[in-house]
Coordinates of C-alpha atoms in Angstrom, one line a residue:
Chain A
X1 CA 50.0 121.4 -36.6
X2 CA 48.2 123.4 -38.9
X3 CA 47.9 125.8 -36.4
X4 CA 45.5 129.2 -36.7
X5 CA 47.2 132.4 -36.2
X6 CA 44.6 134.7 -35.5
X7 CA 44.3 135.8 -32.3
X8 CA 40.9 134.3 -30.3
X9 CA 37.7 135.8 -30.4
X10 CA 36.8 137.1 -27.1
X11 CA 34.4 134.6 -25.6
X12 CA 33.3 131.8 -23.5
X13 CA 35.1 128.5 -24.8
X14 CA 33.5 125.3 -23.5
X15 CA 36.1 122.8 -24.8
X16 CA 35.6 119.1 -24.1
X17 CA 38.9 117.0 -22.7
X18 CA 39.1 113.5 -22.9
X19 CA 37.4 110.9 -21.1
X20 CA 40.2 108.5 -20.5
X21 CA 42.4 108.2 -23.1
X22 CA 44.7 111.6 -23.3
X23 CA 45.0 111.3 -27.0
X24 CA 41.2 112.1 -27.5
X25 CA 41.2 115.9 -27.7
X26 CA 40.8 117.6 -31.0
X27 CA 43.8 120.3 -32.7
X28 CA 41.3 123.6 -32.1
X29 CA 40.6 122.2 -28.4
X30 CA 44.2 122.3 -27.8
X31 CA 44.9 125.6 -29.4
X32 CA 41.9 127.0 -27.9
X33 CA 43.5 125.9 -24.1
X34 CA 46.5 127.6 -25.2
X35 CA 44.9 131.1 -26.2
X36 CA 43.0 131.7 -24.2
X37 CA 43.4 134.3 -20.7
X38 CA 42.5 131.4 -18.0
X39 CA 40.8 128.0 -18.1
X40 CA 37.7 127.0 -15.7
X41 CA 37.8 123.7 -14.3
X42 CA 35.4 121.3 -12.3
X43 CA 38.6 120.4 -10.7
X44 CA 41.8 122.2 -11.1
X45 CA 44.1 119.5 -10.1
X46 CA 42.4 117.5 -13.0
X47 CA 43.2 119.4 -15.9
X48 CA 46.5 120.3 -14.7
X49 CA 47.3 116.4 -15.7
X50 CA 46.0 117.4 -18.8
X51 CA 47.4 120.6 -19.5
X52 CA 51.0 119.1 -18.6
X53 CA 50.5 116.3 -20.8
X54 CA 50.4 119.1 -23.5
X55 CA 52.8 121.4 -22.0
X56 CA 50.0 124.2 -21.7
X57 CA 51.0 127.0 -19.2
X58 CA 47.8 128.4 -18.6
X59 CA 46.2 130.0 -15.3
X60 CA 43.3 127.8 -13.8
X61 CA 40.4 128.9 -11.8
X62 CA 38.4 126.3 -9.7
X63 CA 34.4 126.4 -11.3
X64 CA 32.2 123.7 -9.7
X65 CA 28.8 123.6 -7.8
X66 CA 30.0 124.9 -4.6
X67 CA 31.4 128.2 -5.8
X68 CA 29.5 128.4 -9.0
X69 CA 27.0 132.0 -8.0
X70 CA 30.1 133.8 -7.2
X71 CA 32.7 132.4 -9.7
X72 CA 30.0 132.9 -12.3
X73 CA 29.7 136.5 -11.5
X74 CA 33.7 137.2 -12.0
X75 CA 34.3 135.2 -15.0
X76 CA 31.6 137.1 -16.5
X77 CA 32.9 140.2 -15.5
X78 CA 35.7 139.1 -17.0
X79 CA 34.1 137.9 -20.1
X80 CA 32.2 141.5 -20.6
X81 CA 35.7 143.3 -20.8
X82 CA 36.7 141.1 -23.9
X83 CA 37.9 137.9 -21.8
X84 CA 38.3 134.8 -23.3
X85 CA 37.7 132.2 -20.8
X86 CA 37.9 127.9 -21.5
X87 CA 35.6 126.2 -19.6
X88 CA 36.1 121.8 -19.2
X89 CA 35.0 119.4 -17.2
X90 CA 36.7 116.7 -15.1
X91 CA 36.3 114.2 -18.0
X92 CA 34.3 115.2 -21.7
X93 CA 32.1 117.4 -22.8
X94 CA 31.5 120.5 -20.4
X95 CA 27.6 122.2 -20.1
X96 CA 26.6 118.3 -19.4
X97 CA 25.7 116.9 -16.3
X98 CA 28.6 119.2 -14.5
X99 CA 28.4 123.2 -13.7
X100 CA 29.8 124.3 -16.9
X101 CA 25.9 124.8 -18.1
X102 CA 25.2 127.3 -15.2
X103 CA 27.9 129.6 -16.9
X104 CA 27.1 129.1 -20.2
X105 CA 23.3 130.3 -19.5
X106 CA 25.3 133.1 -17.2
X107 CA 27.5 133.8 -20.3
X108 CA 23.9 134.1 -22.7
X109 CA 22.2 136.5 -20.8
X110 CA 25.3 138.9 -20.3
X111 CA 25.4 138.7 -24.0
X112 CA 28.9 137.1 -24.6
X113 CA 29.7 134.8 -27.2
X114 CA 29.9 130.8 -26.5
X115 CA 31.3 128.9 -28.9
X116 CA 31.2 124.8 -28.3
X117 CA 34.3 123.3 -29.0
X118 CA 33.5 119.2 -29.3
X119 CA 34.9 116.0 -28.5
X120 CA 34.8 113.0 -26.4
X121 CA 31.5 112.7 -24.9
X122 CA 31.3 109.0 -22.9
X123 CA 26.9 109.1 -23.7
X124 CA 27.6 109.5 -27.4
X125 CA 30.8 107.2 -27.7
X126 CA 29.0 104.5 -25.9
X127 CA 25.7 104.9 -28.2
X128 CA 27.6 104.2 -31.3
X129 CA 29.4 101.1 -30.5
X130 CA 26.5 99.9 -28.4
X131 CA 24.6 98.0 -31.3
X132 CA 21.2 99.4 -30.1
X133 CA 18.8 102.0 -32.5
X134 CA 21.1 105.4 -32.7
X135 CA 17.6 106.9 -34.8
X136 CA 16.2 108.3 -31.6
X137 CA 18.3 108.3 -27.8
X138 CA 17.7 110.2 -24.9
X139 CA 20.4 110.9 -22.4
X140 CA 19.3 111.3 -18.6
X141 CA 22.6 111.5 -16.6
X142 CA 22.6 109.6 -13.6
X143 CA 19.6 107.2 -12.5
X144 CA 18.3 108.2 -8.7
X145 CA 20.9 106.4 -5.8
X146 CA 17.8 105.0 -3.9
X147 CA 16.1 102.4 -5.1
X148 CA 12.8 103.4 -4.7
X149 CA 13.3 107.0 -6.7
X150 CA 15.3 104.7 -9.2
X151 CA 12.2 102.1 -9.7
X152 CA 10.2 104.9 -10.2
X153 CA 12.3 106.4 -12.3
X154 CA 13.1 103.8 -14.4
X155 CA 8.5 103.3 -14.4
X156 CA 8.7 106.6 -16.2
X157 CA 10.5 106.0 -19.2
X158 CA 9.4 106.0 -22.8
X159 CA 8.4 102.1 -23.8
X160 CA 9.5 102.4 -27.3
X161 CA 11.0 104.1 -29.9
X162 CA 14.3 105.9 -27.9
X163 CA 17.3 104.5 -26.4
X164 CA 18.1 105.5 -23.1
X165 CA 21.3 106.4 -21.6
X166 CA 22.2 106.9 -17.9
X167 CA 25.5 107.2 -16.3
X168 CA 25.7 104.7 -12.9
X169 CA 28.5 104.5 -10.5
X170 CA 30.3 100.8 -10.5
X171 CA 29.0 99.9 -6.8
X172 CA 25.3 100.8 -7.9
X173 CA 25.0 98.5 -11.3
X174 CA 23.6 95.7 -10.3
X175 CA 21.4 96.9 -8.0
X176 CA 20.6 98.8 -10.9
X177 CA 20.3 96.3 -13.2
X178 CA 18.4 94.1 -11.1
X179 CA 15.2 97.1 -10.9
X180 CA 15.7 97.1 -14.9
X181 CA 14.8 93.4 -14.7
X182 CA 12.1 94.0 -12.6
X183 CA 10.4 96.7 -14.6
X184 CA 10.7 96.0 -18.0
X185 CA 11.6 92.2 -17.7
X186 CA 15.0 90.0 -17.3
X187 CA 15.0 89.2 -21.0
X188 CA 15.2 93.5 -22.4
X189 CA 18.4 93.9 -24.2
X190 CA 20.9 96.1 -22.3
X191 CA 24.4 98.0 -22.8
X192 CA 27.0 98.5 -19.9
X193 CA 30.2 100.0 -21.5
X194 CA 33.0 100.6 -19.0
X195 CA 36.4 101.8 -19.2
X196 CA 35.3 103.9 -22.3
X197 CA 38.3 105.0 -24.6
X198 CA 40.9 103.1 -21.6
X199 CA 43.0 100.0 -22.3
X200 CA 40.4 98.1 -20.7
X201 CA 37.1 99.8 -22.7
X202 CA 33.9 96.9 -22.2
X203 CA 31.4 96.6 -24.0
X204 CA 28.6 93.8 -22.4
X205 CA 25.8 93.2 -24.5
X206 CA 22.9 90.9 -23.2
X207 CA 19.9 90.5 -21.7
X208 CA 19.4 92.1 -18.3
X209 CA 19.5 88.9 -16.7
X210 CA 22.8 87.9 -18.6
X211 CA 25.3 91.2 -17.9
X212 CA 24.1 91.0 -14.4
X213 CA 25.4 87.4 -13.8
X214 CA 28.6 88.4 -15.6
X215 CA 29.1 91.6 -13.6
X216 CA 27.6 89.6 -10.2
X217 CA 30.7 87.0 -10.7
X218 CA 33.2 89.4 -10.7
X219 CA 35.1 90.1 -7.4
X220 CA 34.3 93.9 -8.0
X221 CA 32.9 96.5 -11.1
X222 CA 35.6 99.0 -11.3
X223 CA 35.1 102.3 -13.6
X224 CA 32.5 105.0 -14.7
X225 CA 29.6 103.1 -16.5
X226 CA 27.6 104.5 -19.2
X227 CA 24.3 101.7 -19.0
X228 CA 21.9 101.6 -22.7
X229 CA 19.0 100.1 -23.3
X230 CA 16.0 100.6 -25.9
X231 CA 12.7 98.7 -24.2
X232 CA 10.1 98.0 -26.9
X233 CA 6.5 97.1 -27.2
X234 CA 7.0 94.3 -29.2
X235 CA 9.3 92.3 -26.7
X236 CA 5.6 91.6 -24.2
X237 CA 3.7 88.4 -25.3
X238 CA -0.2 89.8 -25.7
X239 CA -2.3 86.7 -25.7
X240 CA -6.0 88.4 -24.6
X241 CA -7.2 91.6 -26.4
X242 CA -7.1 95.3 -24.7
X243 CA -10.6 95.2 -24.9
X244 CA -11.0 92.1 -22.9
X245 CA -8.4 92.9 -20.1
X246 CA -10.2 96.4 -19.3
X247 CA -13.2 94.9 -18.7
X248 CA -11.8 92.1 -16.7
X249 CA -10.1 95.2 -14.3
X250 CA -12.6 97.2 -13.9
X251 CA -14.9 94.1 -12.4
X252 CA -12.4 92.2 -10.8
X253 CA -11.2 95.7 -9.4
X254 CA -13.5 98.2 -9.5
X255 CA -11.1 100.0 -11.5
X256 CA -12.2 103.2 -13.6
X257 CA -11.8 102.5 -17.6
X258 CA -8.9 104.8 -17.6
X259 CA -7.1 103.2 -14.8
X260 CA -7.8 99.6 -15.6
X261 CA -6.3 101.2 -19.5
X262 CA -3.1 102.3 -17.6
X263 CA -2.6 99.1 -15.8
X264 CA -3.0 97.5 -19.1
X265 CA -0.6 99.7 -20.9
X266 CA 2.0 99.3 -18.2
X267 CA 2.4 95.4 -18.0
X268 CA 2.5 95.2 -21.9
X269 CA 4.9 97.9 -22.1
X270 CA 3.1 100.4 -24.2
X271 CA 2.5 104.0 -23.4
X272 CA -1.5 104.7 -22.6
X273 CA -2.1 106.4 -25.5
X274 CA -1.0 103.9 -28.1
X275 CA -3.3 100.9 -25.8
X276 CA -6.1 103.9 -26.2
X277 CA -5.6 103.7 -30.0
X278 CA -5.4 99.6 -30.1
X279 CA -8.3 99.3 -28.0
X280 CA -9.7 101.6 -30.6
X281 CA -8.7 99.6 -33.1
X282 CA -10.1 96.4 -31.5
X283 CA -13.2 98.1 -31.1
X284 CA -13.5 99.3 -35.3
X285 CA -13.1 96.0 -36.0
X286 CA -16.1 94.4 -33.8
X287 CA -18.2 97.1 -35.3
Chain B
X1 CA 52.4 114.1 -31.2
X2 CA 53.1 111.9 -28.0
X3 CA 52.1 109.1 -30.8
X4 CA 51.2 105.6 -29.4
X5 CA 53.4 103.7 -31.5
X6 CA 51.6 99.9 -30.5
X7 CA 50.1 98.2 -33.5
X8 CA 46.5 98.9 -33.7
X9 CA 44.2 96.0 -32.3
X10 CA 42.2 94.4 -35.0
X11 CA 38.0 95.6 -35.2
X12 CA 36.2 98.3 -36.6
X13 CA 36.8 101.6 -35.3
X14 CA 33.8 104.4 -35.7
X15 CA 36.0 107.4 -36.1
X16 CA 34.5 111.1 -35.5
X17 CA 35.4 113.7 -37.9
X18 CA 34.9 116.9 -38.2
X19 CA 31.4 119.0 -38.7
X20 CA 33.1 122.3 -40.5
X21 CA 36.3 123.2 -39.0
X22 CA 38.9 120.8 -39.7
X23 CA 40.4 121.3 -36.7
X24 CA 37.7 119.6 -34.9
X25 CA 39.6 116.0 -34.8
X26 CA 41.4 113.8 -32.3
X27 CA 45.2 113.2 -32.0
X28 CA 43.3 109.5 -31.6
X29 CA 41.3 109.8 -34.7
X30 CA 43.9 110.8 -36.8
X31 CA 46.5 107.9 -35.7
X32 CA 44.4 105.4 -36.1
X33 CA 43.0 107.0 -39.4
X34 CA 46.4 106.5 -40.5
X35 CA 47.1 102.9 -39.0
X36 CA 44.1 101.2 -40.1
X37 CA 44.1 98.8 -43.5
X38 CA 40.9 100.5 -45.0
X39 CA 38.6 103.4 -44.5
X40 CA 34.8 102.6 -45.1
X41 CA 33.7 106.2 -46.2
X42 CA 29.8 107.2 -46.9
X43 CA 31.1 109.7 -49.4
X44 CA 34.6 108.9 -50.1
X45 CA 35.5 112.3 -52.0
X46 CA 34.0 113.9 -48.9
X47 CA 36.3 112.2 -46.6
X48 CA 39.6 112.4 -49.0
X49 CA 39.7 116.0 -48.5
X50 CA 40.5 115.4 -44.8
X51 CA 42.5 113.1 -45.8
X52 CA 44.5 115.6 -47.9
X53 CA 44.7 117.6 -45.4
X54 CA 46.4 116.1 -42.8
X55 CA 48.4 114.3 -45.0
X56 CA 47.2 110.7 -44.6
X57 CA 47.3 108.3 -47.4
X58 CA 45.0 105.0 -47.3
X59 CA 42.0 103.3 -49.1
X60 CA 39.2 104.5 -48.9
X61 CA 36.1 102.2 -49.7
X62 CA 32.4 104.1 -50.0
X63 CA 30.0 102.8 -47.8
X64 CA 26.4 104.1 -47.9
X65 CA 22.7 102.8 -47.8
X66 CA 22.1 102.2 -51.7
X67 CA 25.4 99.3 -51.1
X68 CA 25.8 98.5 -47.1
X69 CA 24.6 94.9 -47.8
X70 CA 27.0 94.2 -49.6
X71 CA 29.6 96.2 -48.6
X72 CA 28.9 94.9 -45.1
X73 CA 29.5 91.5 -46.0
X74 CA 32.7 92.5 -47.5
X75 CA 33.8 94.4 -44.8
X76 CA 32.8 92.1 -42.2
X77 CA 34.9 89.2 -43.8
X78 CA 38.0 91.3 -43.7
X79 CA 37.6 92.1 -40.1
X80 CA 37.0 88.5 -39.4
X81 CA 40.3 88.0 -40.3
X82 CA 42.2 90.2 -38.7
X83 CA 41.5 93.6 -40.5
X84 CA 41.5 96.9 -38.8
X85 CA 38.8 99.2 -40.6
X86 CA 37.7 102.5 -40.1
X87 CA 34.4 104.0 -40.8
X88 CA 33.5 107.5 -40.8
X89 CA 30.4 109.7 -42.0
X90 CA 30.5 113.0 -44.0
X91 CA 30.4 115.2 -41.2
X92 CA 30.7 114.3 -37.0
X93 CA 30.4 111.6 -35.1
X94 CA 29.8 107.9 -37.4
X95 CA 26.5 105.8 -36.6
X96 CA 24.1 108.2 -36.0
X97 CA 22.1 109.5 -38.6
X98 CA 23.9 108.1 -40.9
X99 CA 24.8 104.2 -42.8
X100 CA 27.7 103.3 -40.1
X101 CA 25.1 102.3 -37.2
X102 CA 24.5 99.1 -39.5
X103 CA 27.9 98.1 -40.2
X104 CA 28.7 98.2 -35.9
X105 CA 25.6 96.0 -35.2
X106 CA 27.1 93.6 -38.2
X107 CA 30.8 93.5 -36.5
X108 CA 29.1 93.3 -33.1
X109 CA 26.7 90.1 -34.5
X110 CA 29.8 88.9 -35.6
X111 CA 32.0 89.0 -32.9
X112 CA 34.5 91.5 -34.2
X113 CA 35.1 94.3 -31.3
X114 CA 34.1 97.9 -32.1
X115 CA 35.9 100.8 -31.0
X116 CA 34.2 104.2 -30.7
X117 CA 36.9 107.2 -31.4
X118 CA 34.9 110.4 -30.1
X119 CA 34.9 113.8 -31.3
X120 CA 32.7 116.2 -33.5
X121 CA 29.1 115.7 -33.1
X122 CA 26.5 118.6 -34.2
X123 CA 23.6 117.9 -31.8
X124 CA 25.7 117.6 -28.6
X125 CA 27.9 121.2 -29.9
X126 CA 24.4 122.5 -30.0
X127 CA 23.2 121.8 -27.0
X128 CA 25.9 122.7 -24.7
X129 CA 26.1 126.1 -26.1
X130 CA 22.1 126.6 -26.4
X131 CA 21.0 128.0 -22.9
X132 CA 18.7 125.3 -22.4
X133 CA 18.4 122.6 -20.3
X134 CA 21.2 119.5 -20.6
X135 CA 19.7 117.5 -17.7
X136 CA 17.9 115.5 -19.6
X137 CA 17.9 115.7 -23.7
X138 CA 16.6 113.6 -26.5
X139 CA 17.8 113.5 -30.1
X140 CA 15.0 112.9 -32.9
X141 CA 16.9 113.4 -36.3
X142 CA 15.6 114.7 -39.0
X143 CA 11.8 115.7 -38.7
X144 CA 9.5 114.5 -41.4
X145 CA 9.9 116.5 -44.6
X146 CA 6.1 117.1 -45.3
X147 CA 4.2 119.3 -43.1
X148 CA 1.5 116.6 -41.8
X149 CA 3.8 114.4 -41.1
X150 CA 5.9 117.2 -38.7
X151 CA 2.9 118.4 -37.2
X152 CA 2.4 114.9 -35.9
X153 CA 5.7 114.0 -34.7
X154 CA 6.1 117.4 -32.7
X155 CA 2.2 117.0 -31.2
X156 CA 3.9 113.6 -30.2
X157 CA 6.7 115.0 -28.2
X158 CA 7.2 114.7 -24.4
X159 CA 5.9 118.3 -22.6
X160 CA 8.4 119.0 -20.4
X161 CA 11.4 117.1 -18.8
X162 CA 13.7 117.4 -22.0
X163 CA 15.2 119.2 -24.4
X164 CA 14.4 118.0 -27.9
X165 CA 17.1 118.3 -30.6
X166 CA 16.8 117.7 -34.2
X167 CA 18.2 118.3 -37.5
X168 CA 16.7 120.5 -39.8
X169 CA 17.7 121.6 -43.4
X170 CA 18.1 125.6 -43.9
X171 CA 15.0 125.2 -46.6
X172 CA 12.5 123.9 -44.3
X173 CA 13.2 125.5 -40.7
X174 CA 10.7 128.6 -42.0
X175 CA 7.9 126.2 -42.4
X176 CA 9.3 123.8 -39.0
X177 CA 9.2 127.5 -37.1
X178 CA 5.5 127.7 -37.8
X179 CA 4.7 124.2 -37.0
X180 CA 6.2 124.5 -33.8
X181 CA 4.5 127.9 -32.9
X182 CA 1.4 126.2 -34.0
X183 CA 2.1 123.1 -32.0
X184 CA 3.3 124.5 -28.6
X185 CA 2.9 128.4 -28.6
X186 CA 4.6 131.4 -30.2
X187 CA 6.7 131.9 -27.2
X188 CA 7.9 128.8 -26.8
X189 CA 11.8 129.4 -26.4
X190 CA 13.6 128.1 -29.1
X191 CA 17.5 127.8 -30.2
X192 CA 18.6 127.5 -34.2
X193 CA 21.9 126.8 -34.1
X194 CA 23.7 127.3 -37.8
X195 CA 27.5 126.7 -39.6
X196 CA 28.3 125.1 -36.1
X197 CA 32.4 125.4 -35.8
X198 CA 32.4 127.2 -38.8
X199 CA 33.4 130.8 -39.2
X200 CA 30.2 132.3 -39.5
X201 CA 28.9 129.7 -36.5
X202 CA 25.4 131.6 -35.2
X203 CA 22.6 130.7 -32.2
X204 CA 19.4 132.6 -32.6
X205 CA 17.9 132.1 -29.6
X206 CA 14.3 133.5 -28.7
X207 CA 10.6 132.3 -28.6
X208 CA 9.6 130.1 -32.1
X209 CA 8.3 133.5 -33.4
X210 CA 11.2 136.1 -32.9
X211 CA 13.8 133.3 -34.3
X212 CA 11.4 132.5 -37.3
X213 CA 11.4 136.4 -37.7
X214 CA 14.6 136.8 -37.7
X215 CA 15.1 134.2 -40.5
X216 CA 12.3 135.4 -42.6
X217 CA 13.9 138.5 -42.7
X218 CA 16.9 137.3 -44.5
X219 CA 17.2 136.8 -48.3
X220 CA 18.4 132.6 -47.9
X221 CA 19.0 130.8 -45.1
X222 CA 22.1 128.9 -45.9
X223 CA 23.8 125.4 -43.3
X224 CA 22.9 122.7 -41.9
X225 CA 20.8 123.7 -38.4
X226 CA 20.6 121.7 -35.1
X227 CA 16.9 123.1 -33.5
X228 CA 16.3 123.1 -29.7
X229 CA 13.7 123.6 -27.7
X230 CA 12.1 122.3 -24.3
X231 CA 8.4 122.7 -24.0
X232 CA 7.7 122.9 -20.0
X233 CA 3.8 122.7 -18.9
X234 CA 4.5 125.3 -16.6
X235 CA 4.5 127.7 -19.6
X236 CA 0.2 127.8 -20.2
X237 CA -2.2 130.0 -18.2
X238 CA -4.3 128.0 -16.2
X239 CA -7.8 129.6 -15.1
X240 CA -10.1 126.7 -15.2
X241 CA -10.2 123.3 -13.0
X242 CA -9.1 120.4 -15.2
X243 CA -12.8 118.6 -13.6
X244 CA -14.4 121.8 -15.0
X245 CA -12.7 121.6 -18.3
X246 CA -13.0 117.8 -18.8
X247 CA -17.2 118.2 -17.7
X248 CA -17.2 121.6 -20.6
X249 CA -15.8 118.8 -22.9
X250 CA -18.0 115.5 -22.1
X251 CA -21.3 118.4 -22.4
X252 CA -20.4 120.4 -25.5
X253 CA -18.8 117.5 -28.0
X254 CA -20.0 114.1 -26.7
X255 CA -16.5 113.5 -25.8
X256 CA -15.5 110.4 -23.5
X257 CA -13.9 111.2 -20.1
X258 CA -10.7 110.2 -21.8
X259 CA -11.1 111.9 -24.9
X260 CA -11.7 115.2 -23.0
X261 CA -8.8 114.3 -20.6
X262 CA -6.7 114.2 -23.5
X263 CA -7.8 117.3 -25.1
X264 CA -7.6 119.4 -21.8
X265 CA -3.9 117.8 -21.3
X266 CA -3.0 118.9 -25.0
X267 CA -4.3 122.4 -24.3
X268 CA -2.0 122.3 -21.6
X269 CA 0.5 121.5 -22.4
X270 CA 1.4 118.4 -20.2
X271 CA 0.9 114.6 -20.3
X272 CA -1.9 112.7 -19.9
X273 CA -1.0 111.1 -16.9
X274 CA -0.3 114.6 -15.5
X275 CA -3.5 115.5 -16.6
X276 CA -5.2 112.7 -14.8
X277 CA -3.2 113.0 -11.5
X278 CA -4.0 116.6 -11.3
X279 CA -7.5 116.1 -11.8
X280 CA -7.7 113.6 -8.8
X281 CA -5.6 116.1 -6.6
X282 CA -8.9 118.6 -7.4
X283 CA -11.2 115.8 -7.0
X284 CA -9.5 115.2 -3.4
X285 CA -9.7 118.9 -2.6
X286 CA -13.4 119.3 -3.3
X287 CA -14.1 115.7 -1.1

């Protein structure tokens, strides 16, 4: 339909596929798998579902972490000669959170053109239908598999003003959900979508505490999760002033001001410097 | 093409369209363009040229900031009955940057079940094709217009970790360029990314000053541009201890030990917490 005539630029094409649904995959992505010399793929027996679906007789190469150096160095061999090569991912947009960004970069420096062909991407699909601030989001990939690296992990994140999005594995979200509880409270508003552009797409909004009882009652989580949430300042009850619970650390503690001003920070779930600039604050207005 | 001939379920769908090439669209997003009762529209003369395109006749209804109070209500009445409504933006993927986020968290307040219909989205094209870093990336919008007001936000940013993104328009990048060389070095590797899917699509990657030289030296810069960059600490010399640096401080300008902290951490382009625990790693070597 409305197809382009002109034979492809020679380049490197990194074309997203769908993420569940087959129907998700734009026109030029689709002309672009048909024109070009060979297709890179994560996993070649996965896009040959695809490219059958669409009747696209193309040759496949396998591109993924374990033969990435030396793949790299032939595709771009191929690429310097006037090759046009597709690179996609198992599932959505390639260059993210799969190998497809190792030849891109590869591509860059040897001086050949990349041109982004878009589509389904399961981070941004889940942001707009979650209901939580789209103004500012920051994607992470997957959280850490251990608990401990995932606590910490999850310790590290902005307190306000982003919405975060992580990719979790169905046998991990609880476990997962139960640290988010424990780090920035049971009531913070959170996001699991499942099953994202499927006939059984999910979309559970509550509190921590509330889609972990839902997902803890079913006989099993099934599906690739994309998990949101957007902690904020506001959602921690401050009943003494900054001022007042510094100085209570540092005697009951011994803690340095600094320190006792991190502890402080962290359990109302503000970054140090904005409890530097209240205490500040506080302190213009005993003056 | 391999149609899904089902009647549509009832909700609000946020349908991606495309960001210059009108090829950028889904086999989805174009069935359910054409199956739904109404399409919400933030510029409906924008959207009916797409529309013309692929042939597909059906309302169209404007919905955009200066009316989505009302609108909303409107809209949200029709779904609560039953209604199947589409809403797209001018350009790309629908509730970011743009009125549609506000109509989702209406449906979702009011029961009504949103479907997100991937494709097109300018930061995530961007970013795949840049070079840099997709790990971990965080999307800020537009930056302020005025210059104070940028030169704050980008001092606020996160040192290393992440790739920033942002929209900027064509007459301000000059100015942004300068800010950002100001802000976190000259050299600081940066990606402009310009007419994405279009015919004349262009990166300009190299450090903040090259790219703003390259741009300078043209007679207009003309498209919307997606700007990258990922500031990593590991980027300024380091000759002095931060304990030596912090003490020069607390002497020469009466600064507190977190004030000069701060200052050092700035200078270095890393966080304060970095800062900190770098400076008890000296203090630990010198014990």
């Amino acid at each position: 339909m409305h197809a382009n005539e002109a034979p492809l630029e020679p380049g490197l094409y990194l074309v997203a596929t769908p993420i569940g649904n087959l129907e998700d995959i734009t026109l030029r992505a689709l002309r672009i798998l048909r024109s070009v010399d060979r297709i890179a793929c994560e996993d070649t027996r996965q896009t040959q579902k695809l490219l059958n679906h669409y009747d696209i007789q193309k040759p496949t190469v396998s591109y993924h972490m374990h033969n990435e150096a030396a793949r790299t160095e032939e595709l771009i061999a191929e690429l310097k000669t006037g090759g046009r090569v597709a690179v996609v991912s198992d599932a959505g947009t390639p260059g993210i959170a799969d190998p497809g960004g190792y030849l891109a970069q590869a591509a860059i420096v040897a001086g050949v053109p990349v041109f982004p062909v878009p589509g389904a991407n399961a981070a941004v699909s889940a942001l707009i239908a979650s209901g939580l601030s789209t103004d500012r989001f920051t994607f992470h990939g997957f959280l850490p598999a251990k608990e401990g690296a995932r606590k910490t992990a999850l310790e590290a994140l902005e307190r306000s003003g982003t919405t975060h999005i992580f990719y979790e594995a169905p046998h991990r979200i609880l476990g997962t959900l139960e640290d988010i509880a424990a780090v920035f409270g049971s009531s913070l508003p959170v996001v699991v979508a499942r099953e994202l552009t499927k006939m059984h797409e999910e979309f559970l909004r509550g509190t921590a505490k509330d889609v972990h009882a839902t997902l803890a009652g079913r006989a099993q989580v099934r599906g690739e999760i994309v998990l949101l949430f957007a902690p904020t300042a506001s959602e921690v009850v401050v009943t003494k002033s900054i001022a007042v619970e510094v100085a209570e650390l540092r005697k009951s503690e011994g803690l340095s001001e600094m320190d006792a001003l991190k502890r402080v920070a962290k359990a109302r779930g503000i970054g140090k410097s904005e409890a530097y600039r209240e205490l500040q604050r506080e302190q213009n207005r005993l003056r």
